[in-house]
PDB file of C-alpha atoms in Angstrom:
ATOM      1  CA  UNK A   1     -16.690 -10.582  -3.746  1.00  0.00           C
ATOM      2  CA  UNK A   2     -14.947 -10.613  -0.093  1.00  0.00           C
ATOM      3  CA  UNK A   3     -14.962  -7.326   1.551  1.00  0.00           C
ATOM      4  CA  UNK A   4     -13.271  -6.573   5.022  1.00  0.00           C
ATOM      5  CA  UNK A   5     -13.888  -3.288   6.686  1.00  0.00           C
ATOM      6  CA  UNK A   6     -10.751  -2.045   7.961  1.00  0.00           C
ATOM      7  CA  UNK A   7     -10.828   0.216  11.358  1.00  0.00           C
ATOM      8  CA  UNK A   8      -9.460   3.141  12.220  1.00  0.00           C
ATOM      9  CA  UNK A   9      -7.714   4.172  15.569  1.00  0.00           C
ATOM     10  CA  UNK A  10     -10.083   4.247  18.448  1.00  0.00           C
ATOM     11  CA  UNK A  11     -10.041   8.174  18.224  1.00  0.00           C
ATOM     12  CA  UNK A  12     -12.712   6.889  14.884  1.00  0.00           C
ATOM     13  CA  UNK A  13     -14.012   3.630  15.187  1.00  0.00           C
ATOM     14  CA  UNK A  14     -17.139   4.001  13.428  1.00  0.00           C
ATOM     15  CA  UNK A  15     -17.826  -0.139  14.401  1.00  0.00           C
ATOM     16  CA  UNK A  16     -18.289  -1.869  17.850  1.00  0.00           C
ATOM     17  CA  UNK A  17     -17.610  -4.893  19.040  1.00  0.00           C
ATOM     18  CA  UNK A  18     -19.553  -7.148  17.675  1.00  0.00           C
ATOM     19  CA  UNK A  19     -19.530  -6.401  14.296  1.00  0.00           C
ATOM     20  CA  UNK A  20     -15.581  -7.579  14.657  1.00  0.00           C
ATOM     21  CA  UNK A  21     -14.291 -11.018  13.752  1.00  0.00           C
ATOM     22  CA  UNK A  22     -11.303 -11.563  15.376  1.00  0.00           C
ATOM     23  CA  UNK A  23     -10.495 -15.862  14.821  1.00  0.00           C
ATOM     24  CA  UNK A  24      -6.708 -16.021  16.025  1.00  0.00           C
ATOM     25  CA  UNK A  25      -6.874 -19.729  14.378  1.00  0.00           C
ATOM     26  CA  UNK A  26      -7.516 -18.712  11.241  1.00  0.00           C
ATOM     27  CA  UNK A  27      -4.501 -16.077  10.526  1.00  0.00           C
ATOM     28  CA  UNK A  28      -5.002 -15.735   6.602  1.00  0.00           C
ATOM     29  CA  UNK A  29      -8.532 -14.995   7.441  1.00  0.00           C
ATOM     30  CA  UNK A  30      -8.295 -12.447   9.572  1.00  0.00           C
ATOM     31  CA  UNK A  31      -4.670 -10.851   9.332  1.00  0.00           C
ATOM     32  CA  UNK A  32      -6.091  -7.297   8.966  1.00  0.00           C
ATOM     33  CA  UNK A  33      -7.671  -7.665  11.912  1.00  0.00           C
ATOM     34  CA  UNK A  34      -5.136  -8.651  14.064  1.00  0.00           C
ATOM     35  CA  UNK A  35      -4.445  -5.045  15.573  1.00  0.00           C
ATOM     36  CA  UNK A  36      -7.901  -5.611  17.231  1.00  0.00           C
ATOM     37  CA  UNK A  37      -7.765  -8.589  18.165  1.00  0.00           C
ATOM     38  CA  UNK A  38      -5.634  -8.232  21.712  1.00  0.00           C
ATOM     39  CA  UNK A  39      -7.142  -4.961  22.171  1.00  0.00           C
ATOM     40  CA  UNK A  40     -10.556  -5.645  22.369  1.00  0.00           C
ATOM     41  CA  UNK A  41      -9.495  -8.683  24.882  1.00  0.00           C
ATOM     42  CA  UNK A  42      -8.942  -5.427  27.354  1.00  0.00           C
ATOM     43  CA  UNK A  43     -12.025  -4.315  29.501  1.00  0.00           C
ATOM     44  CA  UNK A  44     -10.332  -0.574  29.012  1.00  0.00           C
ATOM     45  CA  UNK A  45     -10.659  -0.535  25.212  1.00  0.00           C
ATOM     46  CA  UNK A  46     -13.796  -2.471  25.395  1.00  0.00           C
ATOM     47  CA  UNK A  47     -15.256   0.765  26.969  1.00  0.00           C
ATOM     48  CA  UNK A  48     -13.444   3.378  25.248  1.00  0.00           C
ATOM     49  CA  UNK A  49     -15.595   0.978  21.735  1.00  0.00           C
ATOM     50  CA  UNK A  50     -18.654   1.883  23.298  1.00  0.00           C
ATOM     51  CA  UNK A  51     -18.317   5.390  24.067  1.00  0.00           C
ATOM     52  CA  UNK A  52     -16.633   6.889  20.830  1.00  0.00           C
ATOM     53  CA  UNK A  53     -18.992   8.332  18.758  1.00  0.00           C
ATOM     54  CA  UNK A  54     -19.414   7.890  14.967  1.00  0.00           C
ATOM     55  CA  UNK A  55     -16.962  10.877  13.328  1.00  0.00           C
ATOM     56  CA  UNK A  56     -16.478   9.451   9.488  1.00  0.00           C
ATOM     57  CA  UNK A  57     -17.979   6.823   7.584  1.00  0.00           C
ATOM     58  CA  UNK A  58     -15.948   4.239   5.510  1.00  0.00           C
ATOM     59  CA  UNK A  59     -14.449   4.831   2.159  1.00  0.00           C
ATOM     60  CA  UNK A  60     -15.058   1.911   0.176  1.00  0.00           C
ATOM     61  CA  UNK A  61     -11.807   0.154  -1.665  1.00  0.00           C
ATOM     62  CA  UNK A  62     -11.680  -2.017  -4.187  1.00  0.00           C
ATOM     63  CA  UNK A  63      -8.781  -4.137  -4.336  1.00  0.00           C
ATOM     64  CA  UNK A  64      -6.737  -6.838  -5.905  1.00  0.00           C
ATOM     65  CA  UNK A  65      -7.445  -9.741  -4.161  1.00  0.00           C
ATOM     66  CA  UNK A  66      -3.878 -12.167  -3.025  1.00  0.00           C
ATOM     67  CA  UNK A  67      -3.339 -14.714  -6.201  1.00  0.00           C
ATOM     68  CA  UNK A  68      -2.143 -17.327  -3.154  1.00  0.00           C
ATOM     69  CA  UNK A  69      -4.316 -17.142  -0.044  1.00  0.00           C
ATOM     70  CA  UNK A  70      -7.774 -16.309   0.149  1.00  0.00           C
ATOM     71  CA  UNK A  71      -9.552 -13.564   1.443  1.00  0.00           C
ATOM     72  CA  UNK A  72      -5.854 -11.456   1.540  1.00  0.00           C
ATOM     73  CA  UNK A  73      -5.414  -8.264   0.451  1.00  0.00           C
ATOM     74  CA  UNK A  74      -3.317  -8.620  -3.077  1.00  0.00           C
ATOM     75  CA  UNK A  75      -0.095  -7.401  -4.686  1.00  0.00           C
ATOM     76  CA  UNK A  76      -1.154  -3.829  -6.595  1.00  0.00           C
ATOM     77  CA  UNK A  77       1.514  -1.236  -5.308  1.00  0.00           C
ATOM     78  CA  UNK A  78      -1.167   1.711  -6.561  1.00  0.00           C
ATOM     79  CA  UNK A  79      -3.494   0.253  -4.262  1.00  0.00           C
ATOM     80  CA  UNK A  80      -1.559  -0.229  -1.467  1.00  0.00           C
ATOM     81  CA  UNK A  81      -0.573   3.716  -2.014  1.00  0.00           C
ATOM     82  CA  UNK A  82      -4.193   4.598  -1.652  1.00  0.00           C
ATOM     83  CA  UNK A  83      -4.090   2.476   1.413  1.00  0.00           C
ATOM     84  CA  UNK A  84      -1.648   4.047   3.218  1.00  0.00           C
ATOM     85  CA  UNK A  85      -3.186   7.115   2.561  1.00  0.00           C
ATOM     86  CA  UNK A  86      -6.304   6.382   3.744  1.00  0.00           C
ATOM     87  CA  UNK A  87      -4.655   5.018   7.089  1.00  0.00           C
ATOM     88  CA  UNK A  88      -1.708   7.609   7.635  1.00  0.00           C
ATOM     89  CA  UNK A  89      -5.182  10.023   7.969  1.00  0.00           C
ATOM     90  CA  UNK A  90      -6.536   7.700  10.597  1.00  0.00           C
ATOM     91  CA  UNK A  91      -9.514   7.183   8.091  1.00  0.00           C
ATOM     92  CA  UNK A  92     -11.520   3.972   7.659  1.00  0.00           C
ATOM     93  CA  UNK A  93     -12.144   1.670   4.926  1.00  0.00           C
ATOM     94  CA  UNK A  94     -13.908  -1.089   3.384  1.00  0.00           C
ATOM     95  CA  UNK A  95     -12.050  -2.936   1.358  1.00  0.00           C
ATOM     96  CA  UNK A  96     -13.815  -5.086  -1.351  1.00  0.00           C
ATOM     97  CA  UNK A  97     -11.127  -7.754  -2.192  1.00  0.00           C
ATOM     98  CA  UNK A  98     -11.936  -8.176  -6.743  1.00  0.00           C
ATOM     99  CA  UNK A  99     -10.291 -11.645  -8.302  1.00  0.00           C
ATOM    100  CA  UNK A 100      -8.047  -9.702 -11.007  1.00  0.00           C
ATOM    101  CA  UNK A 101      -8.517 -13.005 -13.049  1.00  0.00           C
ATOM    102  CA  UNK A 102     -12.196 -13.378 -12.687  1.00  0.00           C
ATOM    103  CA  UNK A 103     -13.733  -9.528 -12.924  1.00  0.00           C
ATOM    104  CA  UNK A 104     -17.201 -10.334 -11.223  1.00  0.00           C
ATOM    105  CA  UNK A 105     -20.338  -8.124 -13.172  1.00  0.00           C
ATOM    106  CA  UNK A 106     -20.321  -5.568 -10.199  1.00  0.00           C
ATOM    107  CA  UNK A 107     -17.044  -4.725 -10.549  1.00  0.00           C
ATOM    108  CA  UNK A 108     -17.414  -4.107 -14.315  1.00  0.00           C
ATOM    109  CA  UNK A 109     -20.125  -2.006 -13.218  1.00  0.00           C
ATOM    110  CA  UNK A 110     -18.676   0.264 -11.152  1.00  0.00           C
ATOM    111  CA  UNK A 111     -15.155   0.582 -13.329  1.00  0.00           C
ATOM    112  CA  UNK A 112     -15.412  -0.835 -17.152  1.00  0.00           C
ATOM    113  CA  UNK A 113     -11.781  -0.854 -17.469  1.00  0.00           C
ATOM    114  CA  UNK A 114     -11.469  -3.412 -14.663  1.00  0.00           C
ATOM    115  CA  UNK A 115      -8.886  -1.385 -13.692  1.00  0.00           C
ATOM    116  CA  UNK A 116      -7.987  -1.395  -9.660  1.00  0.00           C
ATOM    117  CA  UNK A 117      -7.467   0.342  -7.316  1.00  0.00           C
ATOM    118  CA  UNK A 118     -11.038   2.344  -7.384  1.00  0.00           C
ATOM    119  CA  UNK A 119     -12.550   4.314  -4.335  1.00  0.00           C
ATOM    120  CA  UNK A 120     -15.764   5.782  -3.830  1.00  0.00           C
ATOM    121  CA  UNK A 121     -16.056   9.125  -2.134  1.00  0.00           C
ATOM    122  CA  UNK A 122     -19.136  11.364  -2.095  1.00  0.00           C
ATOM    123  CA  UNK A 123     -21.183   8.438  -3.474  1.00  0.00           C
ATOM    124  CA  UNK A 124     -18.671   8.850  -6.326  1.00  0.00           C
ATOM    125  CA  UNK A 125     -16.188   5.797  -7.890  1.00  0.00           C
ATOM    126  CA  UNK A 126     -13.077   7.406  -8.085  1.00  0.00           C
ATOM    127  CA  UNK A 127     -10.223   5.289 -10.235  1.00  0.00           C
ATOM    128  CA  UNK A 128      -6.269   5.942 -10.570  1.00  0.00           C
ATOM    129  CA  UNK A 129      -3.893   6.844  -7.599  1.00  0.00           C
ATOM    130  CA  UNK A 130      -3.010   9.849  -8.181  1.00  0.00           C
ATOM    131  CA  UNK A 131      -6.433  10.867  -8.594  1.00  0.00           C
ATOM    132  CA  UNK A 132      -8.120   8.772  -5.855  1.00  0.00           C
ATOM    133  CA  UNK A 133      -5.207  10.696  -3.561  1.00  0.00           C
ATOM    134  CA  UNK A 134      -5.717  13.717  -4.387  1.00  0.00           C
ATOM    135  CA  UNK A 135      -9.575  13.818  -3.609  1.00  0.00           C
ATOM    136  CA  UNK A 136      -8.949  11.917  -0.252  1.00  0.00           C
ATOM    137  CA  UNK A 137      -6.332  14.674   0.313  1.00  0.00           C
ATOM    138  CA  UNK A 138      -9.433  18.028  -0.491  1.00  0.00           C
ATOM    139  CA  UNK A 139     -11.424  16.272   1.288  1.00  0.00           C
ATOM    140  CA  UNK A 140      -9.450  15.382   4.214  1.00  0.00           C
ATOM    141  CA  UNK A 141      -6.752  18.014   4.423  1.00  0.00           C
ATOM    142  CA  UNK A 142      -5.722  17.302   7.973  1.00  0.00           C
ATOM    143  CA  UNK A 143      -3.220  15.426   9.075  1.00  0.00           C
ATOM    144  CA  UNK A 144      -1.516  16.600   5.469  1.00  0.00           C
ATOM    145  CA  UNK A 145       0.187  14.611   3.087  1.00  0.00           C
ATOM    146  CA  UNK A 146       1.292  17.352   0.601  1.00  0.00           C
ATOM    147  CA  UNK A 147       4.037  16.882  -1.245  1.00  0.00           C
ATOM    148  CA  UNK A 148       5.511  20.506  -1.871  1.00  0.00           C
ATOM    149  CA  UNK A 149       5.997  20.542  -5.914  1.00  0.00           C
ATOM    150  CA  UNK A 150       9.650  20.816  -6.532  1.00  0.00           C
ATOM    151  CA  UNK A 151      10.033  17.485  -4.141  1.00  0.00           C
ATOM    152  CA  UNK A 152       6.944  15.668  -5.933  1.00  0.00           C
ATOM    153  CA  UNK A 153       8.946  13.745  -8.385  1.00  0.00           C
ATOM    154  CA  UNK A 154      12.141  12.785  -6.606  1.00  0.00           C
ATOM    155  CA  UNK A 155      12.398   8.987  -7.334  1.00  0.00           C
ATOM    156  CA  UNK A 156      10.009   8.649  -9.676  1.00  0.00           C
ATOM    157  CA  UNK A 157      11.732   7.062 -12.494  1.00  0.00           C
ATOM    158  CA  UNK A 158      13.224   4.298  -9.873  1.00  0.00           C
ATOM    159  CA  UNK A 159       9.953   2.299 -11.005  1.00  0.00           C
ATOM    160  CA  UNK A 160      10.053   2.875 -14.987  1.00  0.00           C
ATOM    161  CA  UNK A 161      14.048   1.370 -14.556  1.00  0.00           C
ATOM    162  CA  UNK A 162      12.947  -1.025 -12.572  1.00  0.00           C
ATOM    163  CA  UNK A 163      10.563  -3.217 -14.536  1.00  0.00           C
ATOM    164  CA  UNK A 164      12.807  -2.297 -17.836  1.00  0.00           C
ATOM    165  CA  UNK A 165      15.315  -4.333 -15.899  1.00  0.00           C
ATOM    166  CA  UNK A 166      13.163  -7.016 -14.353  1.00  0.00           C
ATOM    167  CA  UNK A 167      11.935  -8.040 -17.933  1.00  0.00           C
ATOM    168  CA  UNK A 168      14.704  -7.402 -19.168  1.00  0.00           C
ATOM    169  CA  UNK A 169      17.174 -10.841 -21.216  1.00  0.00           C
ATOM    170  CA  UNK A 170      19.944  -9.353 -22.234  1.00  0.00           C
ATOM    171  CA  UNK A 171      22.632  -8.117 -19.351  1.00  0.00           C
ATOM    172  CA  UNK A 172      24.445  -5.981 -21.611  1.00  0.00           C
ATOM    173  CA  UNK A 173      21.195  -3.717 -22.529  1.00  0.00           C
ATOM    174  CA  UNK A 174      22.205  -1.447 -20.068  1.00  0.00           C
ATOM    175  CA  UNK A 175      18.861  -1.446 -17.915  1.00  0.00           C
ATOM    176  CA  UNK A 176      20.580  -2.689 -14.547  1.00  0.00           C
ATOM    177  CA  UNK A 177      23.099   0.437 -14.795  1.00  0.00           C
ATOM    178  CA  UNK A 178      19.795   2.683 -15.474  1.00  0.00           C
ATOM    179  CA  UNK A 179      18.353   1.333 -12.930  1.00  0.00           C
ATOM    180  CA  UNK A 180      21.534   1.861 -10.691  1.00  0.00           C
ATOM    181  CA  UNK A 181      21.383   5.696 -11.515  1.00  0.00           C
ATOM    182  CA  UNK A 182      18.039   6.108 -10.470  1.00  0.00           C
ATOM    183  CA  UNK A 183      18.567   4.115  -7.139  1.00  0.00           C
ATOM    184  CA  UNK A 184      22.031   6.377  -6.902  1.00  0.00           C
ATOM    185  CA  UNK A 185      20.837  10.066  -7.620  1.00  0.00           C
ATOM    186  CA  UNK A 186      17.713   9.243  -4.883  1.00  0.00           C
ATOM    187  CA  UNK A 187      20.437   7.831  -2.678  1.00  0.00           C
ATOM    188  CA  UNK A 188      22.233  11.504  -2.963  1.00  0.00           C
ATOM    189  CA  UNK A 189      19.048  12.716  -2.248  1.00  0.00           C
ATOM    190  CA  UNK A 190      17.838  11.707   0.651  1.00  0.00           C
ATOM    191  CA  UNK A 191      21.916  11.944   2.174  1.00  0.00           C
ATOM    192  CA  UNK A 192      21.614  15.928   1.832  1.00  0.00           C
ATOM    193  CA  UNK A 193      16.773  15.936   2.040  1.00  0.00           C
ATOM    194  CA  UNK A 194      15.973  13.328   4.271  1.00  0.00           C
ATOM    195  CA  UNK A 195      15.178  10.544   6.072  1.00  0.00           C
ATOM    196  CA  UNK A 196      11.663  11.282   4.057  1.00  0.00           C
ATOM    197  CA  UNK A 197      11.855  12.090   0.569  1.00  0.00           C
ATOM    198  CA  UNK A 198      10.133  16.158   2.568  1.00  0.00           C
ATOM    199  CA  UNK A 199      12.599  15.851   4.882  1.00  0.00           C
ATOM    200  CA  UNK A 200      11.118  14.441   8.348  1.00  0.00           C
ATOM    201  CA  UNK A 201       7.928  14.178   7.509  1.00  0.00           C
ATOM    202  CA  UNK A 202       6.282  11.065   5.818  1.00  0.00           C
ATOM    203  CA  UNK A 203       4.066  12.426   2.732  1.00  0.00           C
ATOM    204  CA  UNK A 204       2.553  11.390  -0.590  1.00  0.00           C
ATOM    205  CA  UNK A 205       5.264  11.016  -2.644  1.00  0.00           C
ATOM    206  CA  UNK A 206       6.481   8.255   0.126  1.00  0.00           C
ATOM    207  CA  UNK A 207       3.512   6.461   0.843  1.00  0.00           C
ATOM    208  CA  UNK A 208       3.915   6.636  -4.069  1.00  0.00           C
ATOM    209  CA  UNK A 209       7.227   5.070  -3.889  1.00  0.00           C
ATOM    210  CA  UNK A 210       7.616   3.282  -1.011  1.00  0.00           C
ATOM    211  CA  UNK A 211       5.668   0.144  -2.530  1.00  0.00           C
ATOM    212  CA  UNK A 212       7.059  -0.047  -5.861  1.00  0.00           C
ATOM    213  CA  UNK A 213      10.277   0.098  -4.035  1.00  0.00           C
ATOM    214  CA  UNK A 214       8.937  -3.502  -1.879  1.00  0.00           C
ATOM    215  CA  UNK A 215       8.342  -4.204  -5.389  1.00  0.00           C
ATOM    216  CA  UNK A 216      11.497  -4.112  -6.708  1.00  0.00           C
ATOM    217  CA  UNK A 217      13.605  -5.840  -3.394  1.00  0.00           C
ATOM    218  CA  UNK A 218      11.447  -8.708  -3.544  1.00  0.00           C
ATOM    219  CA  UNK A 219      10.829  -8.998  -7.732  1.00  0.00           C
ATOM    220  CA  UNK A 220      14.178  -8.389  -8.494  1.00  0.00           C
ATOM    221  CA  UNK A 221      15.819 -10.602  -5.655  1.00  0.00           C
ATOM    222  CA  UNK A 222      13.834 -13.276  -6.719  1.00  0.00           C
ATOM    223  CA  UNK A 223      13.804 -13.576 -10.614  1.00  0.00           C
ATOM    224  CA  UNK A 224      17.621 -11.730 -10.821  1.00  0.00           C
ATOM    225  CA  UNK A 225      19.269 -12.228  -7.744  1.00  0.00           C
ATOM    226  CA  UNK A 226      19.792  -8.784  -7.489  1.00  0.00           C
ATOM    227  CA  UNK A 227      19.766  -6.725  -4.175  1.00  0.00           C
ATOM    228  CA  UNK A 228      20.204  -2.235  -3.516  1.00  0.00           C
ATOM    229  CA  UNK A 229      23.653  -2.858  -3.230  1.00  0.00           C
ATOM    230  CA  UNK A 230      25.641  -1.929   0.114  1.00  0.00           C
ATOM    231  CA  UNK A 231      26.515   1.268  -1.275  1.00  0.00           C
ATOM    232  CA  UNK A 232      23.619   3.150  -1.602  1.00  0.00           C
ATOM    233  CA  UNK A 233      23.220   2.938   2.536  1.00  0.00           C
ATOM    234  CA  UNK A 234      20.787   5.977   2.753  1.00  0.00           C
ATOM    235  CA  UNK A 235      18.260   3.981   0.050  1.00  0.00           C
ATOM    236  CA  UNK A 236      18.458   1.341   1.965  1.00  0.00           C
ATOM    237  CA  UNK A 237      17.487   3.308   5.348  1.00  0.00           C
ATOM    238  CA  UNK A 238      14.835   4.903   3.476  1.00  0.00           C
ATOM    239  CA  UNK A 239      13.573   1.920   2.723  1.00  0.00           C
ATOM    240  CA  UNK A 240      13.758   0.264   5.953  1.00  0.00           C
ATOM    241  CA  UNK A 241      12.161   3.547   7.587  1.00  0.00           C
ATOM    242  CA  UNK A 242       9.206   3.318   5.109  1.00  0.00           C
ATOM    243  CA  UNK A 243       9.011  -0.369   5.146  1.00  0.00           C
ATOM    244  CA  UNK A 244       8.455  -0.206   9.040  1.00  0.00           C
ATOM    245  CA  UNK A 245       5.523   2.609   9.259  1.00  0.00           C
ATOM    246  CA  UNK A 246       2.650   0.559  10.880  1.00  0.00           C
ATOM    247  CA  UNK A 247       0.630   1.688   8.214  1.00  0.00           C
ATOM    248  CA  UNK A 248       3.057  -0.002   5.722  1.00  0.00           C
ATOM    249  CA  UNK A 249       3.124  -3.427   7.597  1.00  0.00           C
ATOM    250  CA  UNK A 250      -0.865  -2.866   7.934  1.00  0.00           C
ATOM    251  CA  UNK A 251      -1.353  -2.164   4.039  1.00  0.00           C
ATOM    252  CA  UNK A 252       1.750  -4.854   2.651  1.00  0.00           C
ATOM    253  CA  UNK A 253       1.474  -7.803   0.204  1.00  0.00           C
ATOM    254  CA  UNK A 254       2.617 -11.157   0.414  1.00  0.00           C
ATOM    255  CA  UNK A 255       6.167 -12.293  -0.520  1.00  0.00           C
ATOM    256  CA  UNK A 256       4.689 -14.622  -2.734  1.00  0.00           C
ATOM    257  CA  UNK A 257       1.691 -12.756  -4.474  1.00  0.00           C
ATOM    258  CA  UNK A 258       4.409  -9.926  -5.566  1.00  0.00           C
ATOM    259  CA  UNK A 259       6.332 -12.812  -6.613  1.00  0.00           C
ATOM    260  CA  UNK A 260       3.214 -14.505  -8.244  1.00  0.00           C
ATOM    261  CA  UNK A 261       2.115 -10.939 -10.125  1.00  0.00           C
ATOM    262  CA  UNK A 262       4.976  -9.747 -11.768  1.00  0.00           C
ATOM    263  CA  UNK A 263       5.341 -13.663 -13.283  1.00  0.00           C
ATOM    264  CA  UNK A 264       3.886 -12.371 -16.399  1.00  0.00           C
ATOM    265  CA  UNK A 265       5.709 -10.145 -16.750  1.00  0.00           C
ATOM    266  CA  UNK A 266       8.782 -11.798 -16.303  1.00  0.00           C
ATOM    267  CA  UNK A 267       8.243 -14.908 -18.199  1.00  0.00           C
ATOM    268  CA  UNK A 268       6.542 -12.952 -21.118  1.00  0.00           C
TER     269      UNK A 268
END
């Protein structure tokens, strides 16, 4: 098992300087800590660390390990959704990286189905990103990430149509057009209601859709030499806005991992 503790912002730090490891000579191992390394060198930040009281315990998260780089987060979009939720709520979390190709016994004892993400809340392990994010929202309601019910399904068919097109071997089977129809509908929605699904505020729906669009962009670009058309400018602007969120850049997988993660579905 490989575990990485992700500290919260300075207002809710639960660890001290002596427990942080920052090795700038090994970026692949310490990428998830880089946001702390520079700050730790500043005297002002060091003083604030020692005076902040512990406000909440870390949330334990079992996540897919990288397929290409040791000790890195893997490419699961559902896990990223959960991590985005924790980041946007400024909650500290403890990542337990799992080799999905060789699942350890301790992980299967937690979840016999062997699927990620799995999160420990109130001493209980919870599976399924829908259930996890709802549980986090209920336990930590501020800041709110609730998407109004009438907007919660916006863009919800994009991922399934993307997978259909990605796996397709027949250019004339209509899967590309089905995806374009969903992307066009989303483009029109954002044009009228954006910049995010719930208007000006980021919400749970964006944190669910964002990782899926990220996979879409990388996998279709690699396997199909396909990209989102310029005729969908509002969708492209939305993707750029979500992908540039601080929480997103901290939790996004390596491009190589996204490519390798989808290879079995593409190659059959």
